[in-house]
mmCIF file of C-alpha atoms and ligand atoms in Angstrom:
data_model
loop_
_atom_site.group_PDB
_atom_site.id
_atom_site.type_symbol
_atom_site.label_atom_id
_atom_site.label_comp_id
_atom_site.label_asym_id
_atom_site.label_seq_id
_atom_site.Cartn_x
_atom_site.Cartn_y
_atom_site.Cartn_z
ATOM 1 C CA UNK A 1 -315.784 138.468 119.440
ATOM 2 C CA UNK A 2 -317.425 137.679 116.130
ATOM 3 C CA UNK A 3 -314.960 137.372 113.265
ATOM 4 C CA UNK A 4 -317.726 136.756 110.722
ATOM 5 C CA UNK A 5 -319.424 140.036 111.590
ATOM 6 C CA UNK A 6 -316.063 141.801 111.547
ATOM 7 C CA UNK A 7 -315.296 140.322 108.125
ATOM 8 C CA UNK A 8 -318.696 141.436 106.882
ATOM 9 C CA UNK A 9 -318.065 144.974 108.147
ATOM 10 C CA UNK A 10 -314.791 145.040 106.188
ATOM 11 C CA UNK A 11 -316.425 143.744 103.007
ATOM 12 C CA UNK A 12 -316.839 147.050 101.109
ATOM 13 C CA UNK A 13 -313.178 147.962 101.697
ATOM 14 C CA UNK A 14 -311.966 144.483 100.763
ATOM 15 C CA UNK A 15 -314.062 144.469 97.590
ATOM 16 C CA UNK A 16 -312.649 147.870 96.640
ATOM 17 C CA UNK A 17 -309.105 146.611 97.255
ATOM 18 C CA UNK A 18 -309.727 143.431 95.274
ATOM 19 C CA UNK A 19 -311.170 145.364 92.344
ATOM 20 C CA UNK A 20 -308.258 147.783 92.348
ATOM 21 C CA UNK A 21 -305.897 144.793 92.107
ATOM 22 C CA UNK A 22 -308.110 143.173 89.486
ATOM 23 C CA UNK A 23 -308.069 146.236 87.232
ATOM 24 C CA UNK A 24 -304.291 146.441 87.203
ATOM 25 C CA UNK A 25 -302.845 142.921 87.350
ATOM 26 C CA UNK A 26 -299.120 142.159 87.195
ATOM 27 C CA UNK A 27 -297.497 138.873 86.175
ATOM 28 C CA UNK A 28 -294.561 136.957 87.637
ATOM 29 C CA UNK A 29 -292.104 138.059 90.293
ATOM 30 C CA UNK A 30 -291.986 141.778 89.581
ATOM 31 C CA UNK A 31 -295.212 143.317 90.915
ATOM 32 C CA UNK A 32 -294.269 146.870 91.965
ATOM 33 C CA UNK A 33 -297.771 148.375 91.738
ATOM 34 C CA UNK A 34 -299.370 145.417 93.515
ATOM 35 C CA UNK A 35 -296.730 145.598 96.232
ATOM 36 C CA UNK A 36 -297.438 149.308 96.737
ATOM 37 C CA UNK A 37 -301.191 148.657 96.871
ATOM 38 C CA UNK A 38 -300.659 146.093 99.625
ATOM 39 C CA UNK A 39 -298.333 148.419 101.543
ATOM 40 C CA UNK A 40 -300.959 151.174 101.316
ATOM 41 C CA UNK A 41 -303.718 148.816 102.449
ATOM 42 C CA UNK A 42 -301.713 147.853 105.554
ATOM 43 C CA UNK A 43 -300.307 151.327 106.284
ATOM 44 C CA UNK A 44 -302.676 152.278 109.112
ATOM 45 C CA UNK A 45 -302.159 149.024 111.019
ATOM 46 C CA UNK A 46 -299.451 148.619 113.644
ATOM 47 C CA UNK A 47 -297.450 145.943 111.829
ATOM 48 C CA UNK A 48 -293.756 145.280 111.249
ATOM 49 C CA UNK A 49 -293.495 145.512 107.484
ATOM 50 C CA UNK A 50 -290.663 144.350 105.253
ATOM 51 C CA UNK A 51 -290.391 144.406 101.492
ATOM 52 C CA UNK A 52 -288.677 141.520 99.743
ATOM 53 C CA UNK A 53 -285.014 141.805 98.911
ATOM 54 C CA UNK A 54 -285.059 139.394 95.965
ATOM 55 C CA UNK A 55 -288.623 139.879 94.777
ATOM 56 C CA UNK A 56 -291.573 142.249 95.218
ATOM 57 C CA UNK A 57 -292.908 140.420 98.248
ATOM 58 C CA UNK A 58 -294.369 141.966 101.399
ATOM 59 C CA UNK A 59 -294.030 140.392 104.835
ATOM 60 C CA UNK A 60 -296.034 141.904 107.686
ATOM 61 C CA UNK A 61 -295.802 140.767 111.282
ATOM 62 C CA UNK A 62 -298.524 141.378 113.859
ATOM 63 C CA UNK A 63 -297.271 140.968 117.417
ATOM 64 C CA UNK A 64 -299.894 140.082 119.980
ATOM 65 C CA UNK A 65 -299.796 141.607 123.448
ATOM 66 C CA UNK A 66 -299.274 138.203 125.044
ATOM 67 C CA UNK A 67 -296.489 135.663 124.561
ATOM 68 C CA UNK A 68 -297.140 132.731 122.269
ATOM 69 C CA UNK A 69 -296.027 130.981 119.094
ATOM 70 C CA UNK A 70 -296.041 132.200 115.494
ATOM 71 C CA UNK A 71 -298.440 131.287 112.691
ATOM 72 C CA UNK A 72 -298.269 132.253 109.018
ATOM 73 C CA UNK A 73 -301.036 133.249 106.590
ATOM 74 C CA UNK A 74 -300.193 133.387 102.905
ATOM 75 C CA UNK A 75 -301.777 135.293 100.023
ATOM 76 C CA UNK A 76 -300.344 135.122 96.529
ATOM 77 C CA UNK A 77 -300.480 138.311 94.456
ATOM 78 C CA UNK A 78 -299.571 137.527 90.823
ATOM 79 C CA UNK A 79 -301.815 137.346 87.754
ATOM 80 C CA UNK A 80 -301.603 135.452 84.461
ATOM 81 C CA UNK A 81 -300.730 136.550 80.899
ATOM 82 C CA UNK A 82 -304.336 136.129 79.752
ATOM 83 C CA UNK A 83 -306.507 138.698 77.951
ATOM 84 C CA UNK A 84 -309.587 139.083 80.150
ATOM 85 C CA UNK A 85 -312.937 138.447 78.495
ATOM 86 C CA UNK A 86 -315.328 138.680 81.443
ATOM 87 C CA UNK A 87 -316.787 142.057 80.502
ATOM 88 C CA UNK A 88 -316.834 143.061 84.182
ATOM 89 C CA UNK A 89 -316.824 146.782 84.832
ATOM 90 C CA UNK A 90 -313.568 146.349 86.769
ATOM 91 C CA UNK A 91 -312.011 144.055 84.140
ATOM 92 C CA UNK A 92 -308.332 144.377 83.293
ATOM 93 C CA UNK A 93 -307.333 145.950 79.992
ATOM 94 C CA UNK A 94 -303.567 145.569 80.238
ATOM 95 C CA UNK A 95 -303.242 142.079 78.716
ATOM 96 C CA UNK A 96 -302.907 140.311 82.057
ATOM 97 C CA UNK A 97 -305.703 138.909 84.210
ATOM 98 C CA UNK A 98 -306.306 137.770 87.747
ATOM 99 C CA UNK A 99 -307.755 134.555 86.342
ATOM 100 C CA UNK A 100 -306.682 132.451 89.321
ATOM 101 C CA UNK A 101 -308.216 134.709 91.946
ATOM 102 C CA UNK A 102 -304.967 135.825 93.552
ATOM 103 C CA UNK A 103 -306.493 139.312 93.792
ATOM 104 C CA UNK A 104 -308.993 137.804 96.251
ATOM 105 C CA UNK A 105 -306.225 135.935 98.089
ATOM 106 C CA UNK A 106 -304.337 139.199 98.622
ATOM 107 C CA UNK A 107 -307.443 141.089 99.769
ATOM 108 C CA UNK A 108 -308.452 138.180 102.022
ATOM 109 C CA UNK A 109 -305.123 138.209 103.862
ATOM 110 C CA UNK A 110 -305.298 142.005 104.226
ATOM 111 C CA UNK A 111 -308.745 141.469 105.777
ATOM 112 C CA UNK A 112 -307.400 138.828 108.170
ATOM 113 C CA UNK A 113 -304.607 141.218 109.200
ATOM 114 C CA UNK A 114 -307.183 143.922 109.873
ATOM 115 C CA UNK A 115 -309.389 141.617 111.986
ATOM 116 C CA UNK A 116 -306.503 140.204 114.008
ATOM 117 C CA UNK A 117 -304.908 143.621 114.534
ATOM 118 C CA UNK A 118 -308.171 144.689 116.182
ATOM 119 C CA UNK A 119 -307.646 141.946 118.788
ATOM 120 C CA UNK A 120 -303.954 142.492 119.448
ATOM 121 C CA UNK A 121 -304.546 142.792 123.218
ATOM 122 C CA UNK A 122 -305.922 139.257 123.458
ATOM 123 C CA UNK A 123 -303.580 137.782 120.853
ATOM 124 C CA UNK A 124 -300.931 135.347 122.093
ATOM 125 C CA UNK A 125 -297.850 135.217 119.872
ATOM 126 C CA UNK A 126 -297.484 136.634 116.406
ATOM 127 C CA UNK A 127 -298.946 136.305 112.934
ATOM 128 C CA UNK A 128 -296.827 136.546 109.779
ATOM 129 C CA UNK A 129 -298.711 137.739 106.693
ATOM 130 C CA UNK A 130 -296.911 136.476 103.588
ATOM 131 C CA UNK A 131 -297.792 138.403 100.411
ATOM 132 C CA UNK A 132 -296.172 136.438 97.650
ATOM 133 C CA UNK A 133 -295.464 137.176 93.981
ATOM 134 C CA UNK A 134 -294.734 134.560 91.331
ATOM 135 C CA UNK A 135 -296.999 131.660 92.298
ATOM 136 C CA UNK A 136 -297.823 130.932 88.660
ATOM 137 C CA UNK A 137 -294.744 128.966 87.672
ATOM 138 C CA UNK A 138 -292.105 131.335 89.099
ATOM 139 C CA UNK A 139 -291.744 129.670 92.488
ATOM 140 C CA UNK A 140 -292.134 132.884 94.449
ATOM 141 C CA UNK A 141 -292.678 130.853 97.630
ATOM 142 C CA UNK A 142 -289.145 129.427 97.515
ATOM 143 C CA UNK A 143 -287.709 132.895 96.923
ATOM 144 C CA UNK A 144 -289.572 134.162 99.998
ATOM 145 C CA UNK A 145 -288.329 131.193 102.030
ATOM 146 C CA UNK A 146 -284.791 132.186 100.990
ATOM 147 C CA UNK A 147 -285.566 135.801 101.919
ATOM 148 C CA UNK A 148 -286.353 134.515 105.406
ATOM 149 C CA UNK A 149 -290.142 134.732 105.653
ATOM 150 C CA UNK A 150 -290.072 131.936 108.249
ATOM 151 C CA UNK A 151 -287.779 134.025 110.480
ATOM 152 C CA UNK A 152 -289.795 137.239 110.086
ATOM 153 C CA UNK A 153 -291.247 137.061 113.611
ATOM 154 C CA UNK A 154 -288.043 135.821 115.245
ATOM 155 C CA UNK A 155 -289.039 132.194 115.446
ATOM 156 C CA UNK A 156 -290.328 129.636 112.994
ATOM 157 C CA UNK A 157 -294.126 129.434 112.615
ATOM 158 C CA UNK A 158 -295.819 126.428 114.178
ATOM 159 C CA UNK A 159 -298.457 126.404 111.429
ATOM 160 C CA UNK A 160 -299.197 127.930 108.012
ATOM 161 C CA UNK A 161 -302.500 128.430 106.216
ATOM 162 C CA UNK A 162 -303.627 129.594 102.784
ATOM 163 C CA UNK A 163 -307.006 129.798 101.070
ATOM 164 C CA UNK A 164 -307.487 129.494 97.299
ATOM 165 C CA UNK A 165 -310.654 130.405 95.434
ATOM 166 C CA UNK A 166 -312.203 127.914 93.026
ATOM 167 C CA UNK A 167 -315.364 127.641 90.954
ATOM 168 C CA UNK A 168 -318.325 126.052 92.703
ATOM 169 C CA UNK A 169 -321.103 126.693 95.160
ATOM 170 C CA UNK A 170 -320.602 130.109 96.713
ATOM 171 C CA UNK A 171 -318.994 130.184 100.137
ATOM 172 C CA UNK A 172 -318.214 126.475 100.540
ATOM 173 C CA UNK A 173 -314.787 125.603 101.966
ATOM 174 C CA UNK A 174 -313.035 122.351 101.099
ATOM 175 C CA UNK A 175 -309.833 120.710 102.201
ATOM 176 C CA UNK A 176 -308.464 117.297 103.039
ATOM 177 C CA UNK A 177 -305.724 115.748 105.157
ATOM 178 C CA UNK A 178 -302.650 114.566 103.254
ATOM 179 C CA UNK A 179 -302.186 115.338 99.571
ATOM 180 C CA UNK A 180 -304.457 118.189 98.471
ATOM 181 C CA UNK A 181 -302.760 119.275 95.226
ATOM 182 C CA UNK A 182 -300.613 117.328 92.772
ATOM 183 C CA UNK A 183 -296.922 117.856 92.207
ATOM 184 C CA UNK A 184 -296.018 119.442 88.897
ATOM 185 C CA UNK A 185 -293.049 118.188 86.893
ATOM 186 C CA UNK A 186 -291.605 118.915 83.453
ATOM 187 C CA UNK A 187 -290.256 116.039 81.367
ATOM 188 C CA UNK A 188 -288.007 116.590 78.343
ATOM 189 C CA UNK A 189 -286.711 113.745 76.199
ATOM 190 C CA UNK A 190 -284.410 114.112 73.195
ATOM 191 C CA UNK A 191 -283.710 111.090 71.024
ATOM 192 C CA UNK A 192 -280.392 111.355 69.200
ATOM 193 C CA UNK A 193 -280.017 109.503 65.904
ATOM 194 C CA UNK A 194 -278.055 110.109 62.727
ATOM 195 C CA UNK A 195 -279.574 112.269 60.006
ATOM 196 C CA UNK A 196 -279.784 111.312 56.354
ATOM 197 C CA UNK A 197 -281.802 111.233 53.139
ATOM 198 C CA UNK A 198 -285.487 110.527 53.572
ATOM 199 C CA UNK A 199 -285.351 108.064 50.653
ATOM 200 C CA UNK A 200 -282.515 105.986 52.199
ATOM 201 C CA UNK A 201 -283.418 105.479 55.861
ATOM 202 C CA UNK A 202 -281.149 102.414 56.113
ATOM 203 C CA UNK A 203 -278.135 104.728 55.802
ATOM 204 C CA UNK A 204 -279.340 106.892 58.685
ATOM 205 C CA UNK A 205 -280.541 106.251 62.247
ATOM 206 C CA UNK A 206 -284.007 107.727 62.418
ATOM 207 C CA UNK A 207 -284.912 109.163 65.857
ATOM 208 C CA UNK A 208 -288.570 109.780 64.886
ATOM 209 C CA UNK A 209 -290.032 106.253 65.256
ATOM 210 C CA UNK A 210 -288.172 105.841 68.560
ATOM 211 C CA UNK A 211 -289.690 109.075 69.878
ATOM 212 C CA UNK A 212 -293.158 108.015 68.658
ATOM 213 C CA UNK A 213 -292.813 104.745 70.601
ATOM 214 C CA UNK A 214 -291.722 106.663 73.682
ATOM 215 C CA UNK A 215 -294.873 108.858 73.502
ATOM 216 C CA UNK A 216 -297.186 105.842 73.642
ATOM 217 C CA UNK A 217 -294.972 103.912 76.078
ATOM 218 C CA UNK A 218 -295.260 106.787 78.556
ATOM 219 C CA UNK A 219 -299.050 106.358 78.589
ATOM 220 C CA UNK A 220 -298.720 102.600 79.027
ATOM 221 C CA UNK A 221 -296.254 103.191 81.863
ATOM 222 C CA UNK A 222 -298.692 105.561 83.597
ATOM 223 C CA UNK A 223 -301.372 102.842 83.759
ATOM 224 C CA UNK A 224 -299.179 99.711 84.195
ATOM 225 C CA UNK A 225 -296.428 100.870 86.528
ATOM 226 C CA UNK A 226 -298.348 102.958 89.028
ATOM 227 C CA UNK A 227 -300.901 102.154 91.698
ATOM 228 C CA UNK A 228 -304.389 103.093 90.497
ATOM 229 C CA UNK A 229 -304.902 104.682 93.927
ATOM 230 C CA UNK A 230 -301.723 106.764 93.632
ATOM 231 C CA UNK A 231 -302.126 107.787 90.010
ATOM 232 C CA UNK A 232 -299.863 109.794 87.746
ATOM 233 C CA UNK A 233 -300.843 111.845 84.728
ATOM 234 C CA UNK A 234 -298.615 112.517 81.707
ATOM 235 C CA UNK A 235 -299.575 114.882 78.911
ATOM 236 C CA UNK A 236 -297.077 115.098 76.034
ATOM 237 C CA UNK A 237 -297.673 118.652 74.886
ATOM 238 C CA UNK A 238 -294.754 119.404 72.560
ATOM 239 C CA UNK A 239 -293.117 117.353 69.776
ATOM 240 C CA UNK A 240 -290.210 118.558 67.718
ATOM 241 C CA UNK A 241 -288.245 116.913 64.896
ATOM 242 C CA UNK A 242 -286.653 118.038 61.661
ATOM 243 C CA UNK A 243 -287.246 120.987 59.397
ATOM 244 C CA UNK A 244 -287.442 119.486 55.906
ATOM 245 C CA UNK A 245 -289.907 117.008 54.481
ATOM 246 C CA UNK A 246 -287.237 114.866 52.764
ATOM 247 C CA UNK A 247 -284.554 114.847 55.459
ATOM 248 C CA UNK A 248 -284.280 112.378 58.314
ATOM 249 C CA UNK A 249 -283.464 114.586 61.301
ATOM 250 C CA UNK A 250 -280.574 114.234 63.682
ATOM 251 C CA UNK A 251 -282.766 114.535 66.761
ATOM 252 C CA UNK A 252 -286.379 114.306 67.858
ATOM 253 C CA UNK A 253 -287.690 115.614 71.159
ATOM 254 C CA UNK A 254 -290.761 115.891 73.325
ATOM 255 C CA UNK A 255 -291.858 117.859 76.331
ATOM 256 C CA UNK A 256 -294.557 116.775 78.750
ATOM 257 C CA UNK A 257 -296.236 117.892 81.943
ATOM 258 C CA UNK A 258 -296.247 115.148 84.562
ATOM 259 C CA UNK A 259 -298.496 115.267 87.617
ATOM 260 C CA UNK A 260 -298.274 112.991 90.647
ATOM 261 C CA UNK A 261 -299.929 112.774 94.057
ATOM 262 C CA UNK A 262 -297.069 111.453 96.181
ATOM 263 C CA UNK A 263 -293.337 111.953 96.525
ATOM 264 C CA UNK A 264 -292.922 108.183 96.082
ATOM 265 C CA UNK A 265 -294.661 108.363 92.691
ATOM 266 C CA UNK A 266 -292.393 111.260 91.654
ATOM 267 C CA UNK A 267 -289.290 109.226 92.612
ATOM 268 C CA UNK A 268 -290.566 106.303 90.578
ATOM 269 C CA UNK A 269 -291.378 108.557 87.615
ATOM 270 C CA UNK A 270 -287.845 109.953 87.615
ATOM 271 C CA UNK A 271 -286.413 106.424 87.400
ATOM 272 C CA UNK A 272 -288.981 104.881 85.052
ATOM 273 C CA UNK A 273 -289.151 107.657 82.444
ATOM 274 C CA UNK A 274 -285.367 107.454 82.105
ATOM 275 C CA UNK A 275 -285.305 103.631 81.804
ATOM 276 C CA UNK A 276 -288.114 103.682 79.273
ATOM 277 C CA UNK A 277 -286.695 106.412 77.041
ATOM 278 C CA UNK A 278 -283.134 105.102 77.140
ATOM 279 C CA UNK A 279 -284.300 101.520 76.568
ATOM 280 C CA UNK A 280 -286.526 102.334 73.595
ATOM 281 C CA UNK A 281 -283.892 104.635 72.080
ATOM 282 C CA UNK A 282 -281.234 101.906 72.454
ATOM 283 C CA UNK A 283 -283.495 99.341 70.785
ATOM 284 C CA UNK A 284 -283.512 101.665 67.757
ATOM 285 C CA UNK A 285 -279.740 102.290 67.910
ATOM 286 C CA UNK A 286 -280.322 105.799 69.194
ATOM 287 C CA UNK A 287 -279.520 107.428 72.517
ATOM 288 C CA UNK A 288 -281.850 109.457 74.693
ATOM 289 C CA UNK A 289 -281.235 112.477 76.913
ATOM 290 C CA UNK A 290 -283.831 112.639 79.646
ATOM 291 C CA UNK A 291 -284.457 115.622 81.876
ATOM 292 C CA UNK A 292 -287.059 115.323 84.620
ATOM 293 C CA UNK A 293 -287.533 118.584 86.465
ATOM 294 C CA UNK A 294 -289.564 118.774 89.675
ATOM 295 C CA UNK A 295 -291.282 122.181 89.454
ATOM 296 C CA UNK A 296 -293.651 122.205 92.423
ATOM 297 C CA UNK A 297 -293.745 119.280 94.848
ATOM 298 C CA UNK A 298 -296.941 117.621 95.988
ATOM 299 C CA UNK A 299 -298.940 119.914 98.355
ATOM 300 C CA UNK A 300 -299.482 117.917 101.529
ATOM 301 C CA UNK A 301 -301.746 119.074 104.345
ATOM 302 C CA UNK A 302 -300.668 118.062 107.823
ATOM 303 C CA UNK A 303 -303.350 115.642 109.111
ATOM 304 C CA UNK A 304 -303.561 117.056 112.650
ATOM 305 C CA UNK A 305 -303.538 120.700 111.494
ATOM 306 C CA UNK A 306 -306.171 119.908 108.897
ATOM 307 C CA UNK A 307 -308.458 118.130 111.331
ATOM 308 C CA UNK A 308 -308.220 121.169 113.600
ATOM 309 C CA UNK A 309 -308.771 123.523 110.639
ATOM 310 C CA UNK A 310 -311.916 121.688 109.546
ATOM 311 C CA UNK A 311 -313.289 121.874 113.122
ATOM 312 C CA UNK A 312 -312.404 125.558 113.376
ATOM 313 C CA UNK A 313 -314.065 126.413 110.062
ATOM 314 C CA UNK A 314 -317.167 124.371 110.940
ATOM 315 C CA UNK A 315 -317.376 126.205 114.245
ATOM 316 C CA UNK A 316 -317.528 129.479 112.317
ATOM 317 C CA UNK A 317 -319.546 128.557 109.212
ATOM 318 C CA UNK A 318 -321.456 125.361 110.073
ATOM 319 C CA UNK A 319 -320.918 121.796 108.824
ATOM 320 C CA UNK A 320 -322.708 122.309 105.517
ATOM 321 C CA UNK A 321 -320.207 124.953 104.385
ATOM 322 C CA UNK A 322 -317.034 122.969 105.118
ATOM 323 C CA UNK A 323 -316.348 119.850 103.056
ATOM 324 C CA UNK A 324 -313.633 117.253 103.496
ATOM 325 C CA UNK A 325 -312.683 116.703 99.858
ATOM 326 C CA UNK A 326 -312.643 113.105 98.617
ATOM 327 C CA UNK A 327 -309.838 113.712 96.114
ATOM 328 C CA UNK A 328 -306.850 115.976 95.626
ATOM 329 C CA UNK A 329 -306.820 118.325 92.630
ATOM 330 C CA UNK A 330 -304.346 117.698 89.795
ATOM 331 C CA UNK A 331 -303.313 121.373 89.759
ATOM 332 C CA UNK A 332 -300.217 122.456 91.667
ATOM 333 C CA UNK A 333 -299.202 125.089 94.200
ATOM 334 C CA UNK A 334 -295.930 126.478 95.429
ATOM 335 C CA UNK A 335 -297.438 126.699 98.918
ATOM 336 C CA UNK A 336 -296.166 123.097 98.842
ATOM 337 C CA UNK A 337 -292.710 124.518 99.652
ATOM 338 C CA UNK A 338 -294.069 126.284 102.755
ATOM 339 C CA UNK A 339 -295.912 123.132 103.857
ATOM 340 C CA UNK A 340 -292.650 121.236 103.352
ATOM 341 C CA UNK A 341 -291.178 123.383 106.174
ATOM 342 C CA UNK A 342 -294.178 124.093 108.396
ATOM 343 C CA UNK A 343 -297.232 121.914 109.076
ATOM 344 C CA UNK A 344 -300.441 123.512 107.898
ATOM 345 C CA UNK A 345 -303.482 123.475 105.693
ATOM 346 C CA UNK A 346 -304.315 124.628 102.183
ATOM 347 C CA UNK A 347 -308.039 125.338 101.883
ATOM 348 C CA UNK A 348 -310.136 125.735 98.741
ATOM 349 C CA UNK A 349 -312.942 128.294 98.882
ATOM 350 C CA UNK A 350 -315.652 128.099 96.238
ATOM 351 C CA UNK A 351 -316.649 131.533 95.051
ATOM 352 C CA UNK A 352 -318.699 131.425 91.878
ATOM 353 C CA UNK A 353 -321.474 134.011 91.609
ATOM 354 C CA UNK A 354 -324.627 132.143 92.730
ATOM 355 C CA UNK A 355 -326.582 133.398 89.702
ATOM 356 C CA UNK A 356 -324.296 131.581 87.216
ATOM 357 C CA UNK A 357 -325.167 128.119 85.857
ATOM 358 C CA UNK A 358 -323.099 125.582 87.810
ATOM 359 C CA UNK A 359 -322.859 123.283 84.779
ATOM 360 C CA UNK A 360 -321.009 125.788 82.604
ATOM 361 C CA UNK A 361 -318.789 127.638 85.066
ATOM 362 C CA UNK A 362 -315.471 128.842 83.691
ATOM 363 C CA UNK A 363 -312.550 127.522 85.727
ATOM 364 C CA UNK A 364 -309.345 129.076 87.076
ATOM 365 C CA UNK A 365 -307.037 130.278 84.265
ATOM 366 C CA UNK A 366 -309.956 130.806 81.862
ATOM 367 C CA UNK A 367 -310.321 134.317 80.363
ATOM 368 C CA UNK A 368 -314.009 134.077 81.316
ATOM 369 C CA UNK A 369 -313.682 133.034 84.963
ATOM 370 C CA UNK A 370 -315.509 135.237 87.479
ATOM 371 C CA UNK A 371 -315.171 135.059 91.247
ATOM 372 C CA UNK A 372 -317.735 136.728 93.471
ATOM 373 C CA UNK A 373 -315.895 139.022 95.866
ATOM 374 C CA UNK A 374 -318.786 139.057 98.314
ATOM 375 C CA UNK A 375 -316.907 136.004 99.646
ATOM 376 C CA UNK A 376 -314.104 138.220 100.989
ATOM 377 C CA UNK A 377 -315.686 138.915 104.370
ATOM 378 C CA UNK A 378 -315.891 135.212 105.133
ATOM 379 C CA UNK A 379 -312.503 134.565 103.557
ATOM 380 C CA UNK A 380 -310.848 137.119 105.852
ATOM 381 C CA UNK A 381 -312.783 135.789 108.867
ATOM 382 C CA UNK A 382 -311.775 132.203 108.056
ATOM 383 C CA UNK A 383 -308.061 133.013 107.823
ATOM 384 C CA UNK A 384 -308.174 135.135 110.980
ATOM 385 C CA UNK A 385 -310.026 132.382 112.822
ATOM 386 C CA UNK A 386 -307.553 129.680 111.729
ATOM 387 C CA UNK A 387 -304.637 131.765 113.021
ATOM 388 C CA UNK A 388 -306.486 132.728 116.203
ATOM 389 C CA UNK A 389 -307.524 129.152 116.976
ATOM 390 C CA UNK A 390 -304.014 127.823 116.393
ATOM 391 C CA UNK A 391 -302.387 130.452 118.610
ATOM 392 C CA UNK A 392 -304.804 129.752 121.450
ATOM 393 C CA UNK A 393 -304.568 125.970 121.029
ATOM 394 C CA UNK A 394 -300.861 126.139 121.779
ATOM 395 C CA UNK A 395 -301.363 128.332 124.824
ATOM 396 C CA UNK A 396 -303.827 125.998 126.516
HETATM 397 ZN ZN1 ZN B 401 -303.723 130.020 91.834
#
């Protein structure tokens, strides 16, 4: 069999599907039109299909003719609340945009389902296709885990894979063992003082200078308290205090996004941000309320699965098209929740149109970002091949 040729043969259909999704993007957990499009795209295949109970997910199970284990392939389906400015003839005009390429992820998994379904007779075990809403901050993956996606085929998958498009040289895959994407966390700090007249600060307890010290102390903490080879990143993005120029406010607060590359660093951040804020507030006779919320954990690729994935992809596409990435990305992924339950690999797939200038490429979440959907044949082949290789590896 030749999955690359089969992916190439599917390309016109997959491009049409991707463009249909691209024209009509939906945001968040409620994606009724997208869900229907996926159901229609899978309708002629012999799959066990279930719609989500708590969200607009789709789970499809392909049962091979031979006994074997279960693997899972995931495609996220949601778009972003961004007004598209690409000028493409299939651009969205509804105020939302597939600016993170999830339209390609969905079409790619449909393609993998189509390829694998054509080889059902030689397929040992089963493949679960996980079509997920709400990746962009809504934690759709956890909802699908609660809905039972890992039990969809009757037993827990032995491996899970997902591919994510990124800007860069067309058709190059990249992944790495261990941490591949950062964990995303939200930090909120409120300093409580005692309000008063702006002309008589000694009769009040001003929370503003304490909060200002906390902002800079967080940056010092990030460089002094953490291993340079296990870095953390803190961006204070919101500051709030008072509503009158001549009044010392009661409270002052900040919000920040906090990224980390290991669970150990997240644990330390939870403890250290609290100590720092409470300590600085106390030194100014204030108190601090600290809320550290883990949004998405660190995405960690299983080393053995990832080594096997890199070999499998190189077998199909050659060494020069499959890179082992030197560094994780500081973005985040809720596929981290799936990889917390099942060993597997998250793969980046570069898909910028080759004719664009590499130096000025728009990135994911930009209203100008363009992904070249000619990559979909290889994307579908890659996902199918990862599942196929894993199912046969277990049989041998
Ligand atoms: Zn994304």
